[in-house]
Tab-separated table of C-alpha atoms in Angstrom:
chain	number	residue	atom	x	y	z
P	238	MET	CA	112.212	147.329	-31.762
P	239	LYS	CA	109.628	149.938	-32.771
P	240	VAL	CA	107.740	148.931	-35.914
P	241	SER	CA	105.421	151.266	-37.798
P	242	ILE	CA	102.545	150.106	-39.968
P	243	ALA	CA	100.798	152.122	-42.655
P	244	TYR	CA	98.443	151.166	-45.459
P	245	ASP	CA	96.138	152.471	-48.104
P	246	HIS	CA	92.479	151.595	-48.685
P	247	ALA	CA	93.454	148.230	-50.190
P	248	GLY	CA	95.356	147.109	-47.090
P	249	THR	CA	92.891	147.631	-44.268
P	250	ARG	CA	92.028	144.007	-43.501
P	251	ILE	CA	95.535	142.621	-43.311
P	252	ALA	CA	96.838	145.678	-41.420
P	253	GLU	CA	94.929	144.608	-38.317
P	254	VAL	CA	96.319	141.083	-38.587
P	255	LEU	CA	99.886	142.353	-38.921
P	256	LYS	CA	99.521	144.842	-36.076
P	257	SER	CA	98.649	141.924	-33.829
P	258	GLU	CA	101.522	139.825	-35.203
P	259	VAL	CA	104.104	142.546	-34.515
P	260	ALA	CA	102.865	142.866	-30.928
P	261	LYS	CA	102.871	139.078	-30.431
P	262	SER	CA	106.480	139.043	-31.640
P	263	GLY	CA	107.383	141.303	-28.708
P	264	HIS	CA	107.868	144.534	-30.618
P	265	GLU	CA	106.251	147.914	-30.080
P	266	VAL	CA	103.696	148.767	-32.752
P	267	VAL	CA	103.525	152.350	-33.950
P	268	TYR	CA	100.288	152.394	-35.897
P	269	LEU	CA	100.539	155.508	-38.013
P	270	ASP	CA	96.891	155.870	-38.967
P	271	PRO	CA	94.778	153.643	-36.727
P	272	GLU	CA	91.366	155.088	-37.591
P	273	VAL	CA	91.307	155.239	-41.360
P	274	ALA	CA	93.430	154.076	-44.254
P	275	PHE	CA	95.192	156.549	-46.491
P	276	ASP	CA	93.327	157.049	-49.752
P	277	ASP	CA	96.581	157.116	-51.718
P	278	TYR	CA	99.521	154.771	-51.171
P	279	PRO	CA	102.204	157.484	-51.609
P	280	ASP	CA	100.818	159.203	-48.499
P	281	ALA	CA	101.107	156.022	-46.438
P	282	ALA	CA	104.648	155.456	-47.723
P	283	GLU	CA	105.719	159.006	-46.925
P	284	VAL	CA	104.451	158.955	-43.351
P	285	LEU	CA	106.103	155.610	-42.675
P	286	ALA	CA	109.398	156.478	-44.368
P	287	LEU	CA	109.639	159.693	-42.371
P	288	SER	CA	108.974	157.834	-39.119
P	289	ILE	CA	112.074	155.723	-39.831
P	290	LEU	CA	114.238	158.565	-41.108
P	291	GLU	CA	113.343	160.712	-38.088
P	292	GLY	CA	114.244	157.863	-35.714
P	293	LYS	CA	110.718	157.396	-34.367
P	294	THR	CA	110.621	153.780	-35.528
P	295	ASP	CA	113.229	151.210	-36.496
P	296	ARG	CA	111.434	149.328	-39.260
P	297	GLY	CA	108.125	149.483	-41.037
P	298	ILE	CA	105.445	147.504	-42.798
P	299	LEU	CA	103.589	149.022	-45.738
P	300	ILE	CA	100.466	147.497	-47.254
P	301	CYS	CA	98.574	148.233	-50.443
P	302	GLY	CA	96.778	146.046	-52.959
P	303	SER	CA	99.898	144.646	-54.637
P	304	GLY	CA	102.747	145.936	-52.452
P	305	ALA	CA	104.344	147.470	-55.528
P	306	GLY	CA	102.980	150.993	-55.176
P	307	VAL	CA	104.044	151.472	-51.565
P	308	SER	CA	107.454	150.023	-52.356
P	309	ILE	CA	108.030	152.398	-55.260
P	310	ALA	CA	106.929	155.408	-53.225
P	311	ALA	CA	108.946	154.492	-50.108
P	312	ASN	CA	112.133	153.966	-52.103
P	313	LYS	CA	112.059	157.608	-53.195
P	314	PHE	CA	113.361	158.534	-49.722
P	315	PRO	CA	117.136	158.365	-49.271
P	316	GLY	CA	117.994	155.828	-46.600
P	317	ILE	CA	114.849	153.795	-47.107
P	318	ARG	CA	115.152	150.260	-48.409
P	319	ALA	CA	111.714	148.889	-49.097
P	320	ALA	CA	110.887	145.706	-50.948
P	321	VAL	CA	107.794	143.763	-51.886
P	322	CYS	CA	108.110	140.359	-50.254
P	323	HIS	CA	105.612	137.640	-50.954
P	324	ASP	CA	107.909	134.765	-50.026
P	325	CYS	CA	109.851	133.933	-46.870
P	326	TYR	CA	113.291	133.839	-48.464
P	327	THR	CA	113.040	137.409	-49.754
P	328	ALA	CA	111.732	138.732	-46.424
P	329	GLN	CA	114.793	137.328	-44.638
P	330	GLN	CA	117.431	137.924	-47.310
P	331	GLY	CA	116.186	141.466	-47.865
P	332	VAL	CA	117.160	142.374	-44.308
P	333	GLU	CA	120.294	140.231	-44.048
P	334	HIS	CA	121.906	141.072	-47.389
P	335	ASP	CA	120.256	144.345	-48.393
P	336	ASN	CA	119.564	146.067	-45.063
P	337	MET	CA	115.858	146.340	-45.923
P	338	ASN	CA	113.993	148.466	-43.388
P	339	ILE	CA	110.476	148.342	-44.832
P	340	LEU	CA	108.528	145.204	-45.664
P	341	CYS	CA	105.903	145.814	-48.360
P	342	VAL	CA	103.057	143.379	-48.900
P	343	GLY	CA	100.014	143.219	-51.119
P	344	GLU	CA	96.749	142.355	-49.428
P	345	ARG	CA	95.240	141.289	-52.746
P	346	VAL	CA	98.183	138.986	-53.463
P	347	ILE	CA	98.868	137.002	-50.285
P	348	GLY	CA	96.836	135.458	-47.496
P	349	GLU	CA	96.896	136.211	-43.795
P	350	GLU	CA	99.031	133.258	-42.721
P	351	LEU	CA	101.776	134.016	-45.233
P	352	ALA	CA	101.650	137.680	-44.222
P	353	ARG	CA	102.124	136.697	-40.564
P	354	ASN	CA	105.090	134.500	-41.470
P	355	LEU	CA	106.674	137.268	-43.519
P	356	VAL	CA	106.395	139.702	-40.626
P	357	ARG	CA	107.919	137.217	-38.144
P	358	ILE	CA	110.833	136.541	-40.503
P	359	PHE	CA	111.329	140.247	-41.309
P	360	LEU	CA	111.446	141.151	-37.621
P	361	LYS	CA	113.835	138.345	-36.638
P	362	ALA	CA	116.305	138.985	-39.445
P	363	GLN	CA	119.363	141.138	-38.773
P	364	PRO	CA	121.609	142.860	-41.326
P	365	SER	CA	124.736	140.907	-42.155
P	366	SER	CA	128.101	142.288	-41.106
P	367	GLU	CA	129.882	140.418	-43.907
P	368	GLU	CA	132.175	142.663	-45.923
P	369	ARG	CA	130.455	141.953	-49.251
P	370	HIS	CA	127.073	143.068	-47.875
P	371	ARG	CA	128.514	146.194	-46.248
P	372	ARG	CA	130.285	147.035	-49.512
P	373	ARG	CA	127.053	146.757	-51.472
P	374	SER	CA	125.201	148.916	-48.959
P	375	VAL	CA	127.829	151.616	-49.323
P	376	LYS	CA	127.415	151.460	-53.106
P	377	ILE	CA	123.666	151.995	-52.751
P	378	GLU	CA	124.260	154.974	-50.456
P	379	THR	CA	126.715	156.399	-53.010
P	380	ILE	CA	124.126	156.079	-55.773
P	381	GLU	CA	121.518	157.847	-53.604
P	382	LYS	CA	123.902	160.729	-52.915
P	383	ARG	CA	124.962	161.004	-56.549
P	384	TYR	CA	121.425	161.434	-57.847
P	385	LEU	CA	119.946	163.390	-54.961
P	386	LYS	CA	118.951	166.802	-56.202
């Protein structure tokens, strides 16, 4: 799986840790801005969301101070399902039940070891094929289409 990573100025430290974790998990890392962090989290979210929507990467990891800003910005793109996950259950359930394709974390909220665990869980999880989860995904897609202008 190809996994992109992007971050703003408040996510620089943990980005390096997570880049290494993705590679150790056997996935290809697509580091979207390896030399400098984005000044503004919406820019990081846009670049990463587009990498998924254009088929360049399969999933992504976004990092800012809280995780909230990158999540809000990424979810503005139809087809993107980003969530802030600061616990293991949400990182797994978000993929399995909600078809989450971007993991958002806050460097100022969680430590490195939890961040590593979240990435491992996020990358191992697969979307459920259960009818109830597929039905809910279709409803989300319908909402996106209805309000897309």
